[in-house]
XYZ file of C-alpha atoms in Angstrom:
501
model
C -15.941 10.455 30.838
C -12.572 11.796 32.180
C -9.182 11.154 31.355
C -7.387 9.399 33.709
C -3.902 8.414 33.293
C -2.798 7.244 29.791
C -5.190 5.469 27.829
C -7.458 4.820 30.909
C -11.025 6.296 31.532
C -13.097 6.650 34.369
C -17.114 7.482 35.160
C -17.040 10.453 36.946
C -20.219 9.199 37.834
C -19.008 6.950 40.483
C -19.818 8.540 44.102
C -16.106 7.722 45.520
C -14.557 9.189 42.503
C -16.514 12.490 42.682
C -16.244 12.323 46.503
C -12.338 12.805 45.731
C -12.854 14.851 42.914
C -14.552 17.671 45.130
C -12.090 17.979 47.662
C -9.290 18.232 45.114
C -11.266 21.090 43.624
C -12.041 23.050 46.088
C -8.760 22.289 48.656
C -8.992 20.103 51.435
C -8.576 23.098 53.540
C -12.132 23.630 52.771
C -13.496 20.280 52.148
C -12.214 16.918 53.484
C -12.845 13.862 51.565
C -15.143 11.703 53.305
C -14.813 7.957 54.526
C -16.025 5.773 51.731
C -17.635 2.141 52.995
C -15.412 -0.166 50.705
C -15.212 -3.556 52.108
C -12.861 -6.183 51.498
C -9.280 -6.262 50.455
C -9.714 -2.291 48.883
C -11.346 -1.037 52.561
C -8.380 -2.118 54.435
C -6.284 -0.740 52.150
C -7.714 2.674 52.280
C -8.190 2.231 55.675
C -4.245 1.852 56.160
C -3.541 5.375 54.440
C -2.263 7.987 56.840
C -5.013 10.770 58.219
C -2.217 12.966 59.385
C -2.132 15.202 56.027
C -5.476 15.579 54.379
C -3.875 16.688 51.016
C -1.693 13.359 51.661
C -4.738 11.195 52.149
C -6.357 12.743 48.995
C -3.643 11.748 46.943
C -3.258 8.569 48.434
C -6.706 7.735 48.273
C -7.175 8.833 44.522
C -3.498 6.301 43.440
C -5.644 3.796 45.054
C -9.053 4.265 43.348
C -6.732 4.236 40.425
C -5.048 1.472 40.769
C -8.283 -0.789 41.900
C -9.733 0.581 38.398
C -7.349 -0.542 36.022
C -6.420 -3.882 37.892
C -10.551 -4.396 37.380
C -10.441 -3.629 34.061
C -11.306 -6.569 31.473
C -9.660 -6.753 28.000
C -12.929 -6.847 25.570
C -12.895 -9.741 23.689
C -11.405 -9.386 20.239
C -13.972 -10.019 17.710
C -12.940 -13.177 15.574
C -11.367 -12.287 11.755
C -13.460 -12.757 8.682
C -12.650 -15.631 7.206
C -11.266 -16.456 4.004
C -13.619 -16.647 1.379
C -11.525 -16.491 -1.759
C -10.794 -20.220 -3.275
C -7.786 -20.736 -5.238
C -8.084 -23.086 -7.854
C -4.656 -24.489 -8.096
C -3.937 -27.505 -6.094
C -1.046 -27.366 -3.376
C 2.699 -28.657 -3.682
C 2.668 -32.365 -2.876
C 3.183 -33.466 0.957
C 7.096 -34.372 -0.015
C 7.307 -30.774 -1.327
C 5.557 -29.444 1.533
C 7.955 -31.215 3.751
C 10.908 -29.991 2.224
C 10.220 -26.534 1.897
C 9.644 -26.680 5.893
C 13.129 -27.855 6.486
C 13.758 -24.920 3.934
C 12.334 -22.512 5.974
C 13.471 -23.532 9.332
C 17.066 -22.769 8.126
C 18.602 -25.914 6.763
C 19.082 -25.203 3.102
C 17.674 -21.697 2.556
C 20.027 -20.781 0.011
C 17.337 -23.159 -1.873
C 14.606 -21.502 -1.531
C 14.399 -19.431 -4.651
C 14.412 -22.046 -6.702
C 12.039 -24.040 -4.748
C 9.982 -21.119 -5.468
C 10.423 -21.475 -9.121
C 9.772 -24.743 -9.516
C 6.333 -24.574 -7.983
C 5.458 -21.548 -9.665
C 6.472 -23.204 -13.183
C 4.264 -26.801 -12.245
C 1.413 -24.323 -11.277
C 0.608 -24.996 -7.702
C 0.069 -23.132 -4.606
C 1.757 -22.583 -1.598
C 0.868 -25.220 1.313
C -1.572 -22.997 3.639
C 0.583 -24.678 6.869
C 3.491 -23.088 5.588
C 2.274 -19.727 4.574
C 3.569 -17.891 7.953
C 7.061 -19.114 7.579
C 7.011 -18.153 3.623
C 5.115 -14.807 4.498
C 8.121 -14.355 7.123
C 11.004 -15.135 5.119
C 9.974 -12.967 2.121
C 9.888 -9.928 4.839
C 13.514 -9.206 4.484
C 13.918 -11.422 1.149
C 12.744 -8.526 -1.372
C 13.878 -10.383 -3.720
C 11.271 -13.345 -2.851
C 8.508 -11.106 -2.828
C 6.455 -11.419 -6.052
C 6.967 -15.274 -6.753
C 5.470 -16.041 -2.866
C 3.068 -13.568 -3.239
C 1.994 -15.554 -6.339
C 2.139 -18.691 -4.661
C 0.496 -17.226 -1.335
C -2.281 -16.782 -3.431
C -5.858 -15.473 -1.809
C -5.435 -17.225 1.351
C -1.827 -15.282 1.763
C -3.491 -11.641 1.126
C -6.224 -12.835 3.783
C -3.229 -13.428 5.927
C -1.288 -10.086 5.758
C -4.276 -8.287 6.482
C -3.946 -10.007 10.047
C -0.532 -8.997 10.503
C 1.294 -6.106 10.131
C 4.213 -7.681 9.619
C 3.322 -9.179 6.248
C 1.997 -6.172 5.322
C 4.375 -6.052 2.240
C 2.418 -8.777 0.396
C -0.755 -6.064 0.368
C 1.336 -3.902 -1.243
C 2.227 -5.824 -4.296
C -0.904 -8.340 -4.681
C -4.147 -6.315 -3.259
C -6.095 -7.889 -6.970
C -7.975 -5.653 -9.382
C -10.696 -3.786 -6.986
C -14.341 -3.786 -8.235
C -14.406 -0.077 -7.329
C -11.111 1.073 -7.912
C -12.214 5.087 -6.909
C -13.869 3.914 -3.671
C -10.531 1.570 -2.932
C -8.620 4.446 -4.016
C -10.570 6.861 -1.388
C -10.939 4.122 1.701
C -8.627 1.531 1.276
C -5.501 0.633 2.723
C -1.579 1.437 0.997
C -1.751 -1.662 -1.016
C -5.248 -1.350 -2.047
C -4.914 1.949 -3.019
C -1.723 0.900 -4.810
C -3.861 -1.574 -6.953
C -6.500 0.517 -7.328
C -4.154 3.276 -8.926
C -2.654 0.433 -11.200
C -6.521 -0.115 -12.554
C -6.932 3.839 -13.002
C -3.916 4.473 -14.466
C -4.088 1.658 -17.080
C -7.995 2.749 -17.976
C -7.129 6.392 -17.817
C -3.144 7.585 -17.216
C -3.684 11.275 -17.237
C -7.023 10.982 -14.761
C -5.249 8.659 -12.546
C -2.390 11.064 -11.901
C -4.509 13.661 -11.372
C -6.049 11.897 -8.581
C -2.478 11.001 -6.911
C -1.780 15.186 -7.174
C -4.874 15.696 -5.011
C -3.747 13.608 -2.149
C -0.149 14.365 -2.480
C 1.069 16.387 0.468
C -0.960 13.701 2.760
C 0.963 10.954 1.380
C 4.036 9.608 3.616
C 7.292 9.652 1.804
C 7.700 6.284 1.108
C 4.384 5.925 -0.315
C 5.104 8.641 -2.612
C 7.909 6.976 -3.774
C 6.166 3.896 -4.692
C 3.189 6.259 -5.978
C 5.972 7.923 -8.386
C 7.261 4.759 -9.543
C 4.106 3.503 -10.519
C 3.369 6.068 -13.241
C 6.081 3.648 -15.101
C 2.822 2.157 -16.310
C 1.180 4.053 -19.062
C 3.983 7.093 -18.731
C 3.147 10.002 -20.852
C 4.580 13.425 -21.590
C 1.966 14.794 -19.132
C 3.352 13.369 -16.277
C 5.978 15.617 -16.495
C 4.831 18.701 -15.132
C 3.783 16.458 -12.102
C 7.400 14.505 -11.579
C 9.262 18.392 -12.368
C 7.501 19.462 -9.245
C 8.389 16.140 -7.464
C 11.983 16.948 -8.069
C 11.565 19.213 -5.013
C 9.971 17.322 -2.363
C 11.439 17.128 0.856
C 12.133 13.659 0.695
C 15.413 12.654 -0.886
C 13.701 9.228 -1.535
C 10.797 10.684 -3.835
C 13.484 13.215 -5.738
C 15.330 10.088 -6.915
C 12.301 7.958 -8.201
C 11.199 11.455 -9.760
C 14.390 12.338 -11.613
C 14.349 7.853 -12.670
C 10.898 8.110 -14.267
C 11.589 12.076 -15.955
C 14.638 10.019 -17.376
C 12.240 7.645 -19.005
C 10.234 10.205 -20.950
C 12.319 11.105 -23.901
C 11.406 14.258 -24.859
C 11.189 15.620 -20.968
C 13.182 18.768 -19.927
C 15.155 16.529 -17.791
C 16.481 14.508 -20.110
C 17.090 17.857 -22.242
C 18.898 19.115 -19.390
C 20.966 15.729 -18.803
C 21.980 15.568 -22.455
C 23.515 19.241 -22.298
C 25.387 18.197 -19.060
C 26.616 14.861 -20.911
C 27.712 16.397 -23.803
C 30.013 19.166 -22.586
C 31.455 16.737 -20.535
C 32.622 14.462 -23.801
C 33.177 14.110 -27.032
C 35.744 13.169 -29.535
C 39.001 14.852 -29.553
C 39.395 14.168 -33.245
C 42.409 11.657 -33.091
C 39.839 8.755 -32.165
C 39.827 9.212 -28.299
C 37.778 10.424 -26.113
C 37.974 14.043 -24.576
C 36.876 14.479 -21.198
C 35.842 18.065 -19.423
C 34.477 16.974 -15.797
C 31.936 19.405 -14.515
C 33.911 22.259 -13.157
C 30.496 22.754 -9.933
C 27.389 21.132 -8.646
C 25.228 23.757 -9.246
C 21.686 23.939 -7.317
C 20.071 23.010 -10.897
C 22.017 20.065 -11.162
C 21.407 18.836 -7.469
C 17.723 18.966 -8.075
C 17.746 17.264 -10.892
C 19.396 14.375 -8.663
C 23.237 14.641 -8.445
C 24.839 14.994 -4.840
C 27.365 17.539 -4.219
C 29.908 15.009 -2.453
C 30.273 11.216 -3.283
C 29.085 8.509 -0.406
C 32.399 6.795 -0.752
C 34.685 9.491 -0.679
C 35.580 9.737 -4.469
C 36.980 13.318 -5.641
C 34.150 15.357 -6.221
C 35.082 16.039 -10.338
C 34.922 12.695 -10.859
C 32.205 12.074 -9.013
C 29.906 14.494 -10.916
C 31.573 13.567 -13.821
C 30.031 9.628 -13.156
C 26.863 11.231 -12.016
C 26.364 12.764 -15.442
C 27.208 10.217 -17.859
C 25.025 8.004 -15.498
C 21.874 10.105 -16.155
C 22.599 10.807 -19.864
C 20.662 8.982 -22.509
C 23.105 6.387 -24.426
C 21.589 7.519 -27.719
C 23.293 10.807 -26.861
C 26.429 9.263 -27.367
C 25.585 8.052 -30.815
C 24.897 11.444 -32.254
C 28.240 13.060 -30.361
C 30.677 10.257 -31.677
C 28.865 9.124 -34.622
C 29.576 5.502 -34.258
C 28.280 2.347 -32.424
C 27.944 1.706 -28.769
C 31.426 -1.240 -29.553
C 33.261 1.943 -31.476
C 32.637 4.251 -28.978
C 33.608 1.665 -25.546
C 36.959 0.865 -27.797
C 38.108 4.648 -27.908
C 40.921 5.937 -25.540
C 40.097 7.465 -22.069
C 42.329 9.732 -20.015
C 43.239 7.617 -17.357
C 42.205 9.886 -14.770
C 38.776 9.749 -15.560
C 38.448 6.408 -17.674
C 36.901 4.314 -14.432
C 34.046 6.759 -14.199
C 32.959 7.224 -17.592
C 33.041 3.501 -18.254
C 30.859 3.154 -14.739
C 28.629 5.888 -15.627
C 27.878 4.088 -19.078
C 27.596 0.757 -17.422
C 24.872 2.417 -15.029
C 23.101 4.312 -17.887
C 23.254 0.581 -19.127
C 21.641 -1.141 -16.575
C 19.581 1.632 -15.979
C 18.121 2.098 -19.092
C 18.055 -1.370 -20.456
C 20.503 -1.208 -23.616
C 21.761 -4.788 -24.422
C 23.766 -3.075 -27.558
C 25.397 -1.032 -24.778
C 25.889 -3.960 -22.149
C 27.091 -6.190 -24.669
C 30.208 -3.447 -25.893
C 30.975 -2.889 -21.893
C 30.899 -6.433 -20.711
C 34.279 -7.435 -21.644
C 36.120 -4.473 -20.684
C 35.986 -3.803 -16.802
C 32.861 -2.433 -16.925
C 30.403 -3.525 -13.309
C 29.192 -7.375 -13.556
C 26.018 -5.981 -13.287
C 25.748 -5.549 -16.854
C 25.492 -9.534 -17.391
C 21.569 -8.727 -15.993
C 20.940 -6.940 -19.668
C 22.094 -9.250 -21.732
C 19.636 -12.295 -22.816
C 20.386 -15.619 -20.319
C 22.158 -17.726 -23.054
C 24.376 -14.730 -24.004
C 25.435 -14.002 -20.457
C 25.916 -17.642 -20.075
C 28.290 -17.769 -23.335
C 30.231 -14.579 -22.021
C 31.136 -16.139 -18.689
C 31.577 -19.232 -20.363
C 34.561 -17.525 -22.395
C 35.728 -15.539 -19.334
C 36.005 -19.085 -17.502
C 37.875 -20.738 -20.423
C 40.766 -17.649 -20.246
C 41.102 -17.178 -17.087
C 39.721 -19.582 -14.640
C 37.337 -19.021 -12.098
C 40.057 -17.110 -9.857
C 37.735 -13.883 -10.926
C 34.655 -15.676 -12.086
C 32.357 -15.548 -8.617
C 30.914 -12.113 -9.584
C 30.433 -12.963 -12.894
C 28.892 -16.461 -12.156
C 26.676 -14.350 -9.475
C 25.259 -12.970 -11.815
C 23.836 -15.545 -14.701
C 20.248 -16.892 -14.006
C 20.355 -20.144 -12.916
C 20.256 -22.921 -13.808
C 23.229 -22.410 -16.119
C 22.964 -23.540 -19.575
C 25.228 -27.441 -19.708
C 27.481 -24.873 -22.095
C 28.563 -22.860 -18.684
C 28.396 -25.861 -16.474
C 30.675 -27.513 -18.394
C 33.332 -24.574 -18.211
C 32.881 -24.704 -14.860
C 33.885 -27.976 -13.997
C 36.842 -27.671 -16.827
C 37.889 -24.822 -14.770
C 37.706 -26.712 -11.331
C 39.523 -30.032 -12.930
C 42.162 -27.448 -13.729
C 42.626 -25.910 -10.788
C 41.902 -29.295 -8.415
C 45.299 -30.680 -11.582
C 47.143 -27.631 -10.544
C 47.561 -28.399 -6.814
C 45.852 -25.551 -5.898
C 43.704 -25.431 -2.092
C 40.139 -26.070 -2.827
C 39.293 -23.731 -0.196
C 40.383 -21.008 -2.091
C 37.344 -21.603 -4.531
C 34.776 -22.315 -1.579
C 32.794 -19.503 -3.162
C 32.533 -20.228 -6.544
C 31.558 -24.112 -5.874
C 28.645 -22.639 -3.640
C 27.756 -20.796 -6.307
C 28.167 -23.795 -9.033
C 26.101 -25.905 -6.592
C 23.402 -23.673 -6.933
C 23.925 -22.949 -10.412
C 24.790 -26.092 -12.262
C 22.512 -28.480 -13.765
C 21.677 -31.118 -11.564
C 21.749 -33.569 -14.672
C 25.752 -32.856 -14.870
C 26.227 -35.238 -11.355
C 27.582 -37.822 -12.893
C 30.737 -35.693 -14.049
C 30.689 -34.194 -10.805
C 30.867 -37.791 -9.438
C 33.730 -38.492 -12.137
C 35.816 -35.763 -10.327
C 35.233 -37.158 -6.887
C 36.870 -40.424 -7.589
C 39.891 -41.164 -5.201
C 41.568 -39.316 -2.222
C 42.153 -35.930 -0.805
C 40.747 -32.501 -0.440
C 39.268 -31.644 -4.146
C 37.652 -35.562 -4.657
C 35.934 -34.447 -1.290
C 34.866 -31.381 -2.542
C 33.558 -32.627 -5.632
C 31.169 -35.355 -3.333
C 29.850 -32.455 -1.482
C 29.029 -30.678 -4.547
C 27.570 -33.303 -6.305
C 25.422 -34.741 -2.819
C 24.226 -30.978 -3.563
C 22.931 -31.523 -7.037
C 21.332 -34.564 -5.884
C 19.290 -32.549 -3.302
C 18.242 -30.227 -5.953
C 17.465 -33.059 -8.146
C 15.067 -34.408 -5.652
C 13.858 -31.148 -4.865
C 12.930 -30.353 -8.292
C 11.530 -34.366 -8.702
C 9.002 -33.648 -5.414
C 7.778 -30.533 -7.070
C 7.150 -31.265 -11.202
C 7.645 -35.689 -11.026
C 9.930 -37.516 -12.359
């Protein structure tokens, strides 16, 4: 076989080709190529080419040759997929549901999709199979969508993915518990090998790991990453040693998950490391504030363990540090430094300077680390909404609740952004006390267009009939109120299609 052209292959076997081949090798000084007997359509072409230059003729003669061999080439004929063999079990959403989570997808209501979602995966059922492409689709650049329509997708939606590379994010996350996890491990694609590693490492942490560090320098970067986040599951101290190392790859995206997992293991160098950093940056200053000594560098140690020298948005580079410490040092630190509670030590003084980034930095360490005694002493004092996520649903619901009640929703969208939904009737009902308010005030109802898009998402559907109450008589805010509450009815019949009723 020779190569010929890109991705195209001829038989050199073919008398015209190796006529041409000849005289090219040896110089058609010395050999001219002779007159080939093709007939038809490809003889009066070649019969058209000009004799005037031989090494013209050649050339011309070979582009031709060429040309009639790819145009003759047939596509083989794909062989047909495997079908699927799995069976799910669960039955699919009813043909009203079905219906409506087509409009869903085609656009009209998407914002409604999630808890569509929900409510199917609650009542137990499976995803219609007609729909699976558009769900598949939609969950693509919807990460947060992923897991709940993988669920739903069931076996028929893995069977799918494997057809198209596009959906090959569901493989990653629902590949099933392999028979042969070592063999998967070995031969199988990312998200096999991802599920594979999930069996190993639950049977055996240590041995699993050890099988990651043999394959890790042929591993793309963002399969490390995901490889390194994984050892979440049955962490040990001995996976240090292997993240310490990690901390140098050459991906920035594999440092960070490394330096987020050696801040999970307690008794790591890391988090030794971090907790020297955190405490010479603060402690008390013995009249009940809090004394704050911003790193004075960004040493190399402190960029490999994760800190950038300059901050993405521009903030001055003390302060930025400064964050980036407090960030990555364990809360309990803070206990032992200050000897008090996570309320006593959020209620002490801060220089002003530096009083936004220590109060971040705690909020991430927070979030971060999962500390609802933490979140609950930051989440009434300025600190990121984010925090809300900690704190159990019907406290987060009672906070904003309380927020709503003193000041209205004028500042409420974040917060309300940030409750699962659907909102306890508690925080419902602030809500609508805060838009009666505001519709008695004479304020413009489009100047809460985003909180009632996220009430109609949020509130109960079984609070309508208040809604309705408020959209009695003329104007802007009664008009409101009926789109809001035509809203809740669509959710109502939403949720009445999927679980009856």
């Amino acid at each position: 076989m020779a190569e010929c052209g890109r991705g195209v292959r001829m038989r050199v076997a073919d008398p015209v080709w190796d006529d041409l081949v000849s005289a090219a090798l040896v110089g058609t000084g010395r050999r001219r190529a002779a007159e080939w007997p093709a007939e038809g359509a490809l003889g009066e072409l070649a019969a058209r080419v000009d004799r005037t230059d031989e090494a013209v003729r050649l050339l011309d003669l070979a582009a031709i040759v060429m040309v009639h061999r790819r145009a003759g080439r047939r596509a083989p004929a794909g062989a047909p997929p495997q079908p699927c063999t799995e069976v799910d079990p669960r039955p699919s959403v009813p043909e009203p549901a079905r219906a409506r989570l087509r409009i869903l997808l085609e656009g009209d209501g998407m914002d409604f999709l999630p808890e569509w979602l929900a409510l199917a995966r609650t009542a137990g059922l499976r995803a219609p199979e007609s729909e699976l492409p558009g769900l598949l689709t939609a969950a693509r650049s919807r990460t947060d969508l992923r897991a709940v329509v993988a669920e739903l997708a069931g076996p028929r939606g893995r069977w799918l993915a494997g057809l198209n590379p596009e959906w090959a994010w569901l493989t990653r996350i629902a590949a099933g518990d392999p028979d042969d996890p070592i063999d998967l491990w070995r031969h199988g694609r990312f998200g096999e090998r991802l599920a594979a590693f999930a069996v190993l490492r639950a049977a055996d942490p240590d041995a699993a790991r050890e099988l990651l560090a043999r394959t890790w320098r042929a591993e793309p970067a963002e399969d490390r990453a995901v490889f390194v986040e994984a050892l979440a599951a049955g962490a040990t101290a001995g996976d240090e040693a292997f993240l310490e190392a990690a901390l140098d790859d050459r991906a920035k995206v594999v440092r960070v998950a490394a330096a987020r997992r050696l801040g999970a293991l307690p008794e790591s160098a890391f988090v030794a490391r971090m907790s020297a950093r955190g405490r010479a940056c603060l402690r008390p200053d013995g009249a009940g504030r809090v004394l704050v000594v911003p790193p004075g560098e960004c040493d190399e140690a402190m960029v490999r363990d994760g800190i950038d020298r300059s901050s993405p948005t521009g903030r001055e580079d003390h302060s930025w540090w400064l964050g980036e410490v407090v960030a990555a040092t364990p809360l309990s630190v803070w206990r032992e430094v200050f000897g008090a509670s996570p309320e006593e030590i959020a209620a002490r003084a801060l220089p002003r300077r530096f009083a936004e980034d220590v109060r971040e930095g705690w909020a991430r360490a927070a979030v971060l680390q999962r500390d609802v005694d933490w979140a609950r002493a930051l989440a009434g004092r300025g600190a990121p909404t984010r925090l809300l996520t900690v704190l159990p649903p019907a406290e987060c619901a009672d906070h904003v609740a309380r927020h709503i009640a003193a000041h209205g929703l004028s500042e409420a969208l974040q917060l309300l952004t940030n409750c699962p939904t659907p909102w306890p009737l508690s925080l419902g009902d602030a809500v609508l006390d805060a838009f009666a308010t505001a519709a008695e005030s004479g304020a413009y109802p489009w100047s809460f267009s985003g909180a009632r898009d996220v009430a109609g998402r949020g509130l109960d559907p079984a609070l309508v009939d208040r809604v309705d109450a408020l959209a009695e008589g003329d104007g802007e805010w009664p008009k409101a109120f009926r789109a809001l509450a035509a809203t809740l009815r669509y959710r109502a019949t939403m949720r009445a299609e999927l679980l009856g009723g």
